[in-house]
CSV table of C-alpha atoms in Angstrom, one decimal:
chain,number,residue,atom,x,y,z
A,1,MET,CA,0.0,0.0,0.0
A,2,LYS,CA,1.3,3.4,-1.0
A,3,GLU,CA,0.3,5.1,2.2
A,4,THR,CA,1.9,2.7,4.7
A,5,GLN,CA,5.2,3.1,2.9
A,6,ALA,CA,5.3,6.8,2.3
A,7,GLY,CA,3.5,7.6,5.6
A,8,VAL,CA,1.2,10.5,4.7
A,9,ASP,CA,0.4,12.0,1.3
A,10,VAL,CA,1.3,15.7,2.0
A,11,LYS,CA,-0.5,17.2,-1.0
A,12,ARG,CA,-3.8,15.6,0.0
A,13,TYR,CA,-3.2,16.6,3.6
A,14,ARG,CA,-2.8,20.3,2.6
A,15,LEU,CA,-5.9,20.2,0.5
A,16,VAL,CA,-8.0,18.6,3.2
A,17,ARG,CA,-6.6,21.0,5.9
A,18,ASN,CA,-7.5,24.1,3.9
A,19,VAL,CA,-11.0,22.8,3.1
A,20,VAL,CA,-11.6,21.9,6.8
A,21,ALA,CA,-10.3,25.3,8.0
A,22,VAL,CA,-12.8,27.1,5.7
A,23,TRP,CA,-15.6,24.7,6.4
A,24,LEU,CA,-15.2,24.9,10.2
A,25,THR,CA,-15.0,28.7,10.2
A,26,GLY,CA,-18.2,28.9,8.2
A,27,MET,CA,-19.9,26.3,10.4
A,28,ILE,CA,-18.9,28.0,13.7
A,29,VAL,CA,-20.1,31.4,12.5
A,30,ALA,CA,-23.4,29.9,11.4
A,31,ALA,CA,-23.7,28.0,14.7
A,32,PHE,CA,-23.6,31.2,16.7
A,33,VAL,CA,-25.3,33.7,14.3
A,34,ARG,CA,-28.1,31.8,12.6
A,35,ASP,CA,-31.5,31.9,14.4
A,36,ILE,CA,-32.7,28.7,16.0
A,37,PRO,CA,-36.1,27.7,17.3
A,38,ARG,CA,-36.7,28.5,21.0
A,39,LEU,CA,-37.5,25.2,22.8
A,40,SER,CA,-38.6,25.4,26.4
A,41,ILE,CA,-35.7,25.2,28.9
A,42,LEU,CA,-33.2,24.8,26.1
A,43,GLU,CA,-33.4,28.3,24.5
A,44,HIS,CA,-30.0,29.3,23.2
A,45,THR,CA,-28.2,26.5,25.0
A,46,ALA,CA,-29.4,24.2,22.1
A,47,ARG,CA,-26.5,25.6,20.2
A,48,ASN,CA,-24.3,23.4,22.3
A,49,LEU,CA,-25.6,20.5,20.2
A,50,TYR,CA,-23.5,21.8,17.3
A,51,PHE,CA,-20.3,21.2,19.3
A,52,HIS,CA,-21.0,18.6,22.0
A,53,VAL,CA,-22.5,15.8,19.9
A,54,PRO,CA,-20.0,16.0,17.0
A,55,MET,CA,-17.2,15.8,19.7
A,56,TRP,CA,-18.7,12.5,20.7
A,57,PHE,CA,-19.1,11.2,17.2
A,58,THR,CA,-15.5,12.2,16.6
A,59,MET,CA,-14.2,10.4,19.7
A,60,MET,CA,-16.0,7.2,18.7
A,61,ALA,CA,-14.6,7.5,15.2
A,62,ALA,CA,-11.1,8.0,16.6
A,63,ALA,CA,-11.6,4.9,18.9
A,64,PHE,CA,-12.6,2.9,15.8
A,65,VAL,CA,-9.6,4.1,13.8
A,66,SER,CA,-7.3,3.3,16.7
A,67,ALA,CA,-8.7,-0.2,17.2
A,68,TYR,CA,-8.5,-0.9,13.5
A,69,HIS,CA,-4.8,0.0,13.4
A,70,SER,CA,-4.2,-2.0,16.6
A,71,LEU,CA,-5.7,-5.0,14.8
A,72,GLN,CA,-3.3,-4.4,11.9
A,73,VAL,CA,-0.3,-4.2,14.3
A,74,LEU,CA,-1.2,-7.7,15.5
A,75,ARG,CA,-1.6,-9.0,11.9
A,76,THR,CA,1.5,-7.4,10.3
A,77,GLY,CA,3.8,-6.2,13.1
A,78,ASP,CA,4.2,-2.9,11.2
A,79,LEU,CA,5.4,-0.2,13.6
A,80,LEU,CA,3.8,2.6,11.5
A,81,ARG,CA,0.4,1.0,12.4
A,82,ASP,CA,1.4,1.4,16.0
A,83,ILE,CA,2.1,5.1,15.5
A,84,ARG,CA,-1.3,5.5,13.8
A,85,ALA,CA,-3.1,3.7,16.6
A,86,LEU,CA,-1.4,5.8,19.3
A,87,GLN,CA,-2.0,9.1,17.5
A,88,ALA,CA,-5.7,8.3,16.8
A,89,ALA,CA,-6.1,7.5,20.5
A,90,ARG,CA,-4.4,10.8,21.5
A,91,VAL,CA,-6.6,13.0,19.2
A,92,GLY,CA,-9.6,11.0,20.3
A,93,PHE,CA,-8.7,11.6,23.9
A,94,ALA,CA,-8.7,15.3,23.3
A,95,PHE,CA,-12.1,15.3,21.6
A,96,GLY,CA,-13.4,13.1,24.5
A,97,LEU,CA,-12.2,15.7,27.0
A,98,LEU,CA,-13.9,18.5,25.1
A,99,GLY,CA,-17.1,16.4,24.7
A,100,LEU,CA,-17.2,15.7,28.4
A,101,ALA,CA,-16.5,19.4,29.3
A,102,THR,CA,-19.2,20.7,27.0
A,103,GLY,CA,-21.6,18.1,28.3
A,104,ILE,CA,-20.9,18.8,32.0
A,105,VAL,CA,-21.2,22.6,31.6
A,106,TRP,CA,-24.3,22.3,29.5
A,107,ALA,CA,-26.1,19.8,31.9
A,108,ARG,CA,-25.3,22.0,34.9
A,109,PHE,CA,-27.4,24.9,33.5
A,110,THR,CA,-30.2,22.9,31.9
A,111,TRP,CA,-30.9,19.4,33.4
A,112,TYR,CA,-29.6,20.3,36.9
A,113,VAL,CA,-30.5,23.9,36.9
A,114,GLY,CA,-31.3,25.1,40.5
A,115,THR,CA,-29.2,22.4,42.0
A,116,SER,CA,-25.5,22.4,42.6
A,117,ILE,CA,-24.9,19.2,40.7
A,118,TRP,CA,-22.0,18.9,38.2
A,119,TRP,CA,-21.9,15.1,37.9
A,120,ASN,CA,-25.0,13.0,38.1
A,121,PHE,CA,-23.9,9.5,36.8
A,122,ASP,CA,-25.7,9.7,33.6
A,123,PRO,CA,-24.8,6.4,31.8
A,124,ARG,CA,-23.4,8.1,28.7
A,125,GLN,CA,-21.4,10.5,30.9
A,126,THR,CA,-20.0,7.5,32.9
A,127,MET,CA,-19.2,5.7,29.7
A,128,ALA,CA,-17.3,8.7,28.4
A,129,ALA,CA,-15.3,9.0,31.6
A,130,VAL,CA,-14.5,5.3,31.4
A,131,GLN,CA,-13.4,5.6,27.7
A,132,LEU,CA,-11.0,8.3,28.8
A,133,LEU,CA,-9.7,6.2,31.6
A,134,ILE,CA,-9.2,3.3,29.2
A,135,TYR,CA,-7.1,5.6,26.9
A,136,GLY,CA,-5.2,6.8,30.0
A,137,ALA,CA,-4.4,3.2,30.9
A,138,TYR,CA,-3.3,2.6,27.3
A,139,PHE,CA,-0.9,5.5,27.4
A,140,VAL,CA,0.5,4.4,30.8
A,141,LEU,CA,1.0,0.8,29.5
A,142,ARG,CA,3.1,2.2,26.6
A,143,THR,CA,5.4,3.9,29.0
A,144,ALA,CA,6.1,0.7,30.9
A,145,ILE,CA,7.5,-1.2,27.9
A,146,ASP,CA,10.7,-0.1,26.2
A,147,GLU,CA,11.2,-2.5,23.3
A,148,PRO,CA,9.3,-1.0,20.3
A,149,HIS,CA,7.9,-4.3,18.8
A,150,ARG,CA,6.8,-5.6,22.2
A,151,ARG,CA,5.3,-2.3,23.1
A,152,ALA,CA,3.4,-2.1,19.9
A,153,ARG,CA,1.9,-5.6,20.3
A,154,MET,CA,1.1,-5.3,24.0
A,155,ALA,CA,-0.6,-1.9,23.5
A,156,ALA,CA,-2.6,-3.3,20.6
A,157,VAL,CA,-3.8,-6.2,22.7
A,158,TYR,CA,-4.9,-3.9,25.4
A,159,ASN,CA,-6.6,-1.6,23.0
A,160,LEU,CA,-8.6,-4.4,21.4
A,161,PHE,CA,-9.4,-6.0,24.7
A,162,ALA,CA,-10.7,-2.6,26.0
A,163,ALA,CA,-12.7,-2.1,22.7
A,164,SER,CA,-14.5,-5.4,23.4
A,165,THR,CA,-16.0,-4.1,26.7
A,166,VAL,CA,-17.2,-0.8,25.2
A,167,PRO,CA,-20.4,-2.3,23.7
A,168,PHE,CA,-21.5,-3.0,27.3
A,169,LEU,CA,-21.0,0.6,28.2
A,170,LEU,CA,-22.6,1.9,25.0
A,171,TYR,CA,-25.6,-0.4,24.6
A,172,ILE,CA,-26.3,-2.5,27.7
A,173,VAL,CA,-25.6,-0.3,30.7
A,174,PRO,CA,-27.4,2.8,29.4
A,175,ARG,CA,-30.5,0.7,28.9
A,176,GLN,CA,-30.4,-0.5,32.5
A,177,MET,CA,-29.9,2.9,34.1
A,178,PRO,CA,-32.2,5.9,34.1
A,179,SER,CA,-30.9,8.6,31.8
A,180,LEU,CA,-31.8,12.1,30.7
A,181,HIS,CA,-29.8,11.7,27.5
A,182,PRO,CA,-31.8,11.4,24.3
A,183,GLY,CA,-31.8,7.8,23.1
A,184,ALA,CA,-32.3,6.3,26.6
A,185,GLU,CA,-35.3,4.1,27.5
A,186,GLY,CA,-36.4,3.7,24.0
A,187,ASN,CA,-37.0,7.3,22.9
A,188,PRO,CA,-35.1,7.9,19.7
A,189,ALA,CA,-32.2,10.4,19.7
A,190,PHE,CA,-32.6,13.5,17.6
A,191,SER,CA,-36.4,13.6,17.7
A,192,GLU,CA,-38.3,16.9,17.3
A,193,THR,CA,-37.8,17.7,21.0
A,194,ASP,CA,-34.0,17.9,20.9
A,195,LEU,CA,-33.1,18.5,17.3
A,196,ALA,CA,-35.4,20.9,15.5
A,197,PRO,CA,-35.5,20.5,11.7
A,198,ALA,CA,-34.1,24.0,11.2
A,199,MET,CA,-31.0,23.0,13.1
A,200,ARG,CA,-30.2,19.9,11.1
A,201,PRO,CA,-28.1,21.4,8.2
A,202,ILE,CA,-25.6,23.0,10.6
A,203,PHE,CA,-25.5,20.0,12.8
A,204,TYR,CA,-24.6,17.7,9.9
A,205,ALA,CA,-22.1,20.2,8.7
A,206,ALA,CA,-20.6,20.3,12.2
A,207,VAL,CA,-20.3,16.5,12.3
A,208,LEU,CA,-18.5,16.5,9.0
A,209,GLY,CA,-16.3,19.5,10.0
A,210,PHE,CA,-15.1,17.9,13.2
A,211,LEU,CA,-14.5,14.6,11.6
A,212,GLY,CA,-12.4,16.5,9.1
A,213,LEU,CA,-10.6,18.3,11.9
A,214,PHE,CA,-9.8,14.9,13.4
A,215,TRP,CA,-8.4,13.7,10.2
A,216,VAL,CA,-6.1,16.7,9.8
A,217,LEU,CA,-4.8,16.6,13.4
A,218,TYR,CA,-4.4,12.8,13.2
A,219,THR,CA,-2.4,12.8,10.0
A,220,GLN,CA,-0.3,15.8,11.2
A,221,ARG,CA,0.6,13.9,14.4
A,222,VAL,CA,1.4,10.7,12.5
A,223,ARG,CA,3.9,12.6,10.3
A,224,LEU,CA,5.4,14.4,13.3
A,225,ALA,CA,5.8,11.2,15.3
A,226,ARG,CA,7.4,9.5,12.3
A,227,LEU,CA,9.8,12.4,11.7
A,228,LYS,CA,10.8,12.2,15.4
A,229,HIS,CA,11.6,8.5,15.2
A,230,ARG,CA,13.6,9.1,12.0
A,231,LEU,CA,15.6,12.0,13.6
A,232,GLN,CA,16.5,9.5,16.4
A,233,GLY,CA,17.9,7.3,13.7
A,234,ASP,CA,15.3,4.6,14.0
A,235,PRO,CA,15.6,2.6,10.7
A,236,GLU,CA,12.2,0.8,11.1
A,237,TYR,CA,10.0,3.9,10.6
B,1,MET,CA,-1.1,-33.0,23.7
B,2,ASN,CA,-4.8,-33.3,24.4
B,3,TRP,CA,-6.2,-29.8,25.1
B,4,LEU,CA,-8.1,-30.7,28.2
B,5,TYR,CA,-5.2,-32.7,29.6
B,6,GLY,CA,-2.9,-29.7,29.0
B,7,THR,CA,-5.3,-27.3,30.6
B,8,TRP,CA,-5.6,-29.5,33.6
B,9,ALA,CA,-1.9,-30.0,33.9
B,10,VAL,CA,-1.3,-26.2,34.0
B,11,PHE,CA,-4.1,-25.8,36.6
B,12,GLU,CA,-2.7,-28.7,38.7
B,13,LYS,CA,0.8,-27.2,38.6
B,14,ASP,CA,-0.4,-23.8,39.8
B,15,LEU,CA,-2.6,-25.4,42.5
B,16,ARG,CA,0.4,-27.5,43.8
B,17,LEU,CA,2.7,-24.5,43.8
B,18,GLU,CA,0.0,-22.5,45.6
B,19,LEU,CA,-0.6,-25.2,48.2
B,20,ARG,CA,3.2,-25.4,48.8
B,21,SER,CA,3.6,-21.6,49.6
B,22,ARG,CA,0.0,-20.4,50.1
B,23,TYR,CA,1.3,-17.0,48.9
B,24,ALA,CA,-1.7,-15.8,46.8
B,25,VAL,CA,-4.4,-17.2,49.0
B,26,SER,CA,-3.0,-15.7,52.2
B,27,MET,CA,-2.3,-12.3,50.5
B,28,LEU,CA,-5.8,-12.1,49.0
B,29,LEU,CA,-7.5,-13.1,52.2
B,30,LEU,CA,-5.6,-10.7,54.4
B,31,PHE,CA,-6.1,-7.9,51.9
B,32,VAL,CA,-9.9,-8.5,51.8
B,33,LEU,CA,-10.2,-9.0,55.6
B,34,SER,CA,-8.2,-5.9,56.5
B,35,SER,CA,-9.9,-3.7,54.0
B,36,LEU,CA,-13.3,-4.9,55.2
B,37,LEU,CA,-12.3,-4.2,58.7
B,38,LEU,CA,-11.2,-0.7,57.7
B,39,VAL,CA,-14.6,-0.2,56.1
B,40,ALA,CA,-16.4,-1.5,59.2
B,41,PHE,CA,-14.3,0.7,61.5
B,42,GLY,CA,-14.8,3.7,59.3
B,43,LEU,CA,-18.5,3.3,59.3
B,44,GLY,CA,-18.7,2.6,63.1
B,45,PRO,CA,-22.0,1.6,64.5
B,46,VAL,CA,-23.9,3.2,61.6
B,47,THR,CA,-26.1,0.8,59.5
B,48,VAL,CA,-25.8,1.9,55.8
B,49,SER,CA,-28.4,1.3,53.1
B,50,PRO,CA,-28.2,-2.0,50.9
B,51,ARG,CA,-27.0,0.1,48.0
B,52,VAL,CA,-23.9,1.3,49.9
B,53,GLN,CA,-23.3,-2.1,51.4
B,54,SER,CA,-23.2,-3.8,48.0
B,55,ALA,CA,-21.0,-1.1,46.6
B,56,LEU,CA,-18.5,-1.4,49.5
B,57,LEU,CA,-18.4,-5.2,49.2
B,58,TRP,CA,-17.6,-5.1,45.5
B,59,VAL,CA,-15.1,-2.3,45.6
B,60,VAL,CA,-13.2,-4.3,48.3
B,61,ILE,CA,-13.4,-7.5,46.2
B,62,LEU,CA,-12.2,-5.7,43.0
B,63,PHE,CA,-9.3,-4.1,44.8
B,64,SER,CA,-8.1,-7.4,46.3
B,65,ALA,CA,-8.4,-9.2,43.0
B,66,ALA,CA,-6.4,-6.5,41.3
B,67,VAL,CA,-3.7,-6.8,43.9
B,68,GLY,CA,-3.6,-10.6,44.1
B,69,LEU,CA,-4.2,-11.9,40.6
B,70,GLY,CA,-1.4,-10.2,38.8
B,71,ARG,CA,1.0,-12.9,40.2
B,72,ALA,CA,-0.3,-15.6,37.8
B,73,PHE,CA,2.2,-14.8,35.1
B,74,ILE,CA,4.8,-12.6,36.9
B,75,SER,CA,5.8,-15.6,39.0
B,76,GLU,CA,6.5,-17.6,35.9
B,77,GLU,CA,8.7,-14.8,34.6
B,78,GLU,CA,10.5,-14.5,37.9
B,79,ARG,CA,11.2,-18.3,38.2
B,80,GLY,CA,12.2,-18.4,34.6
B,81,THR,CA,9.7,-21.1,33.7
B,82,VAL,CA,8.0,-19.2,30.8
B,83,LEU,CA,10.1,-20.8,28.2
B,84,LEU,CA,9.5,-24.4,29.4
B,85,LEU,CA,5.8,-23.7,29.6
B,86,ARG,CA,5.8,-22.2,26.1
B,87,LEU,CA,7.6,-25.2,24.6
B,88,ASN,CA,5.4,-27.9,26.2
B,89,THR,CA,1.9,-26.4,25.9
B,90,ARG,CA,-0.1,-24.3,23.5
B,91,GLY,CA,-1.1,-20.8,24.5
B,92,SER,CA,-4.8,-21.6,24.9
B,93,MET,CA,-4.0,-24.3,27.4
B,94,VAL,CA,-1.9,-22.0,29.5
B,95,TYR,CA,-4.7,-19.4,29.4
B,96,ALA,CA,-7.4,-21.8,30.3
B,97,GLY,CA,-5.4,-23.4,33.1
B,98,LYS,CA,-4.5,-20.1,34.6
B,99,LEU,CA,-8.1,-18.8,34.2
B,100,LEU,CA,-9.5,-21.9,36.0
B,101,PHE,CA,-7.0,-21.3,38.9
B,102,ASN,CA,-7.7,-17.6,39.1
B,103,PHE,CA,-11.5,-18.2,39.0
B,104,LEU,CA,-11.4,-20.7,41.9
B,105,LEU,CA,-9.1,-18.3,43.8
B,106,VAL,CA,-11.4,-15.3,43.4
B,107,LEU,CA,-14.4,-17.4,44.1
B,108,GLY,CA,-12.9,-18.7,47.4
B,109,VAL,CA,-11.9,-15.2,48.5
B,110,ASN,CA,-15.3,-13.8,47.5
B,111,LEU,CA,-17.0,-16.4,49.7
B,112,VAL,CA,-14.8,-15.5,52.7
B,113,ALA,CA,-15.3,-11.8,52.0
B,114,LEU,CA,-19.0,-12.3,51.9
B,115,GLY,CA,-19.0,-14.1,55.2
B,116,ALA,CA,-16.9,-11.4,56.9
B,117,PHE,CA,-19.0,-8.7,55.3
B,118,ILE,CA,-22.3,-10.1,56.6
B,119,LEU,CA,-20.9,-10.4,60.1
B,120,LEU,CA,-19.1,-7.0,60.2
B,121,LEU,CA,-21.7,-4.8,58.5
B,122,ARG,CA,-24.7,-6.5,60.0
B,123,VAL,CA,-26.2,-7.4,56.6
B,124,ALA,CA,-29.4,-9.4,56.3
B,125,VAL,CA,-29.6,-11.5,53.2
B,126,GLN,CA,-32.9,-11.9,51.5
B,127,ALA,CA,-32.1,-14.2,48.6
B,128,PRO,CA,-29.0,-16.3,49.3
B,129,GLY,CA,-29.2,-18.2,46.0
B,130,LEU,CA,-29.2,-15.0,44.0
B,131,LEU,CA,-26.3,-13.7,46.0
B,132,LEU,CA,-24.4,-16.9,45.3
B,133,ALA,CA,-25.1,-16.7,41.6
B,134,THR,CA,-24.0,-13.1,41.5
B,135,LEU,CA,-20.8,-14.0,43.3
B,136,VAL,CA,-20.0,-16.9,40.8
B,137,LEU,CA,-20.7,-14.9,37.7
B,138,GLY,CA,-18.9,-11.8,39.1
B,139,ALA,CA,-15.9,-14.0,39.9
B,140,LEU,CA,-15.9,-15.5,36.4
B,141,GLY,CA,-15.9,-12.1,34.7
B,142,LEU,CA,-13.3,-10.8,37.1
B,143,ALA,CA,-11.0,-13.7,36.5
B,144,GLY,CA,-11.6,-13.6,32.7
B,145,ALA,CA,-10.6,-10.0,32.5
B,146,THR,CA,-7.6,-10.3,34.9
B,147,THR,CA,-5.9,-13.3,33.4
B,148,LEU,CA,-5.1,-11.8,30.0
B,149,LEU,CA,-4.0,-8.5,31.6
B,150,ALA,CA,-1.8,-10.4,34.0
B,151,ALA,CA,-0.1,-12.0,31.1
B,152,LEU,CA,0.3,-8.6,29.5
B,153,ILE,CA,1.8,-6.8,32.5
B,154,ALA,CA,4.2,-9.7,33.0
B,155,ARG,CA,5.8,-8.4,29.8
B,156,ALA,CA,6.2,-4.9,31.1
B,157,ALA,CA,9.2,-3.5,33.0
B,158,ASN,CA,7.5,-1.5,35.9
B,159,ARG,CA,4.8,-3.9,36.7
B,160,GLY,CA,4.0,-3.0,40.3
B,161,PRO,CA,0.8,-0.9,40.2
B,162,LEU,CA,0.1,-1.4,36.5
B,163,LEU,CA,-2.6,-4.0,36.8
B,164,PRO,CA,-5.2,-2.0,38.7
B,165,VAL,CA,-4.7,0.9,36.3
B,166,LEU,CA,-5.3,-1.3,33.3
B,167,LEU,CA,-8.1,-3.4,34.9
B,168,PHE,CA,-10.4,-0.9,36.6
B,169,PRO,CA,-11.7,0.9,33.6
B,170,LEU,CA,-12.6,-2.4,31.9
B,171,LEU,CA,-14.4,-3.6,35.0
B,172,VAL,CA,-16.9,-0.7,35.2
B,173,PRO,CA,-19.7,-2.6,33.4
B,174,LEU,CA,-19.1,-5.6,35.6
B,175,LEU,CA,-19.1,-3.4,38.8
B,176,LEU,CA,-22.4,-1.7,37.8
B,177,SER,CA,-24.2,-5.0,37.2
B,178,VAL,CA,-22.8,-6.8,40.1
B,179,VAL,CA,-23.7,-4.0,42.6
B,180,SER,CA,-27.3,-3.9,41.3
B,181,ALA,CA,-27.7,-7.7,41.5
B,182,THR,CA,-26.3,-7.8,45.0
B,183,ARG,CA,-28.6,-5.0,46.1
B,184,ALA,CA,-31.6,-7.0,44.7
B,185,ALA,CA,-30.5,-9.9,47.0
B,186,LEU,CA,-30.5,-7.7,50.1
B,187,PRO,CA,-33.6,-6.5,52.0
B,188,GLY,CA,-35.7,-4.1,50.0
B,189,GLY,CA,-34.7,-5.7,46.7
B,190,ASN,CA,-37.0,-7.8,44.5
B,191,GLY,CA,-34.8,-10.9,44.3
B,192,TRP,CA,-34.5,-12.8,41.1
B,193,ARG,CA,-37.1,-10.8,39.3
B,194,GLU,CA,-35.2,-7.6,39.5
B,195,ALA,CA,-31.8,-9.2,38.9
B,196,GLY,CA,-32.5,-11.2,35.8
B,197,ASP,CA,-31.1,-8.5,33.4
B,198,GLU,CA,-28.1,-8.0,35.5
B,199,LEU,CA,-27.2,-11.7,35.6
B,200,THR,CA,-27.6,-11.9,31.8
B,201,THR,CA,-25.3,-8.9,31.5
B,202,LEU,CA,-22.7,-10.5,33.8
B,203,PHE,CA,-22.9,-13.8,31.8
B,204,GLY,CA,-22.5,-11.9,28.6
B,205,PHE,CA,-19.6,-9.9,29.9
B,206,ALA,CA,-17.7,-13.0,31.1
B,207,GLY,CA,-18.4,-14.7,27.8
B,208,VAL,CA,-17.1,-11.7,25.7
B,209,VAL,CA,-14.1,-11.1,27.9
B,210,ILE,CA,-13.0,-14.8,27.9
B,211,THR,CA,-13.6,-15.2,24.1
B,212,VAL,CA,-11.6,-12.1,23.3
B,213,SER,CA,-8.9,-13.2,25.7
B,214,VAL,CA,-8.6,-16.5,24.0
B,215,LEU,CA,-8.3,-14.8,20.6
B,216,LEU,CA,-5.7,-12.3,21.8
B,217,PHE,CA,-3.7,-14.5,24.2
B,218,ASP,CA,-1.3,-15.9,21.6
B,219,HIS,CA,-0.1,-12.4,20.7
B,220,VAL,CA,0.9,-11.8,24.3
B,221,TRP,CA,2.3,-15.3,24.9
B,222,ASN,CA,4.4,-16.0,21.8
B,223,GLU,CA,7.3,-13.7,21.1
């Protein structure tokens, strides 16, 4: 495959980066400026949906990319795949933190308004925190092993093992716990009550924009990590 | 070598070594008992709600398992017996043998912990059968998740506190189900009717974790 040998296609990277920059700027301006329907309680906080939800989609996509490359590490033993799995996890971690932060702040002033609650053990919130812990453990495990091939393989095993428990957090636990999140207890997510039709175009644009931003940051970091290894005179990268 | 025979041989070897030194058993038991005593002393004469009781019990059990079960593969590395084991058996036999040993170890410790917990925290049990089923399924999931990770950290350099860090995030689904099922068995709970979903989840969790471990174990075991 061309990409695994040459690392990252720089021309394509620049093109995507410029498109994503313009796209995101437009989307953020539209998210704040365009009028939205006033739903009870939500009012203007509904704009948070443009940022919070795409952050989560992006984190899940990053987790998927990371797990895919971990699988490839086990199959081929290619160290570049290990770099890819690590960088996807890192960027995903950043998006996860942002998603958690936007969620906590938003919930504080809507769901829990009038109380002093910041954290209420909503299943999805718990799941998000656990996903961040899993990545934390993944990074810690990497620091404990020095030999690159062994580190790549052990980290990949942990990543895939952790990925196998995520469906429990995503699909089983949320259905056994009470939740205020849309999508719990059988009510569909993105129904009329939480995503007004007028908001859909910008929401979809935001999802695409943040996924694009993930791709830009991820490829950038892969290139950077690869250059670092090369500067250290590592012949395998 | 016959797969069942190999698994049994690995299990028997571990059991004999354990009976000779009683290292893991005494460590786990002391850890469980001392932490339960700490909990009991911390609470004093206050009687806490069933929810808090079941949460405390399982947190203590999880911590003791994380401290004790990491030995399974580290001891092989330290004694230098990994190579012999790798030459004479297949990876899946080693995994299954160690899993069986860890499962029985956790189960035994859980039973002692439960007894001490009932005495120390003045717990009244409403559905003993349900509590026992929860304990068995919980131990199975716990042992299943720990065995692969124990093999993994045996390959790392600074292995001391690594296992809890790797293990606890993965055990959150298990902890949530096990605490709910235990609460259903205590006064105020609805017994089997309430805990059915939780037991199914625990069964599924153990199944998934053990299946994935079997698939991944060779990558950890063979260099």
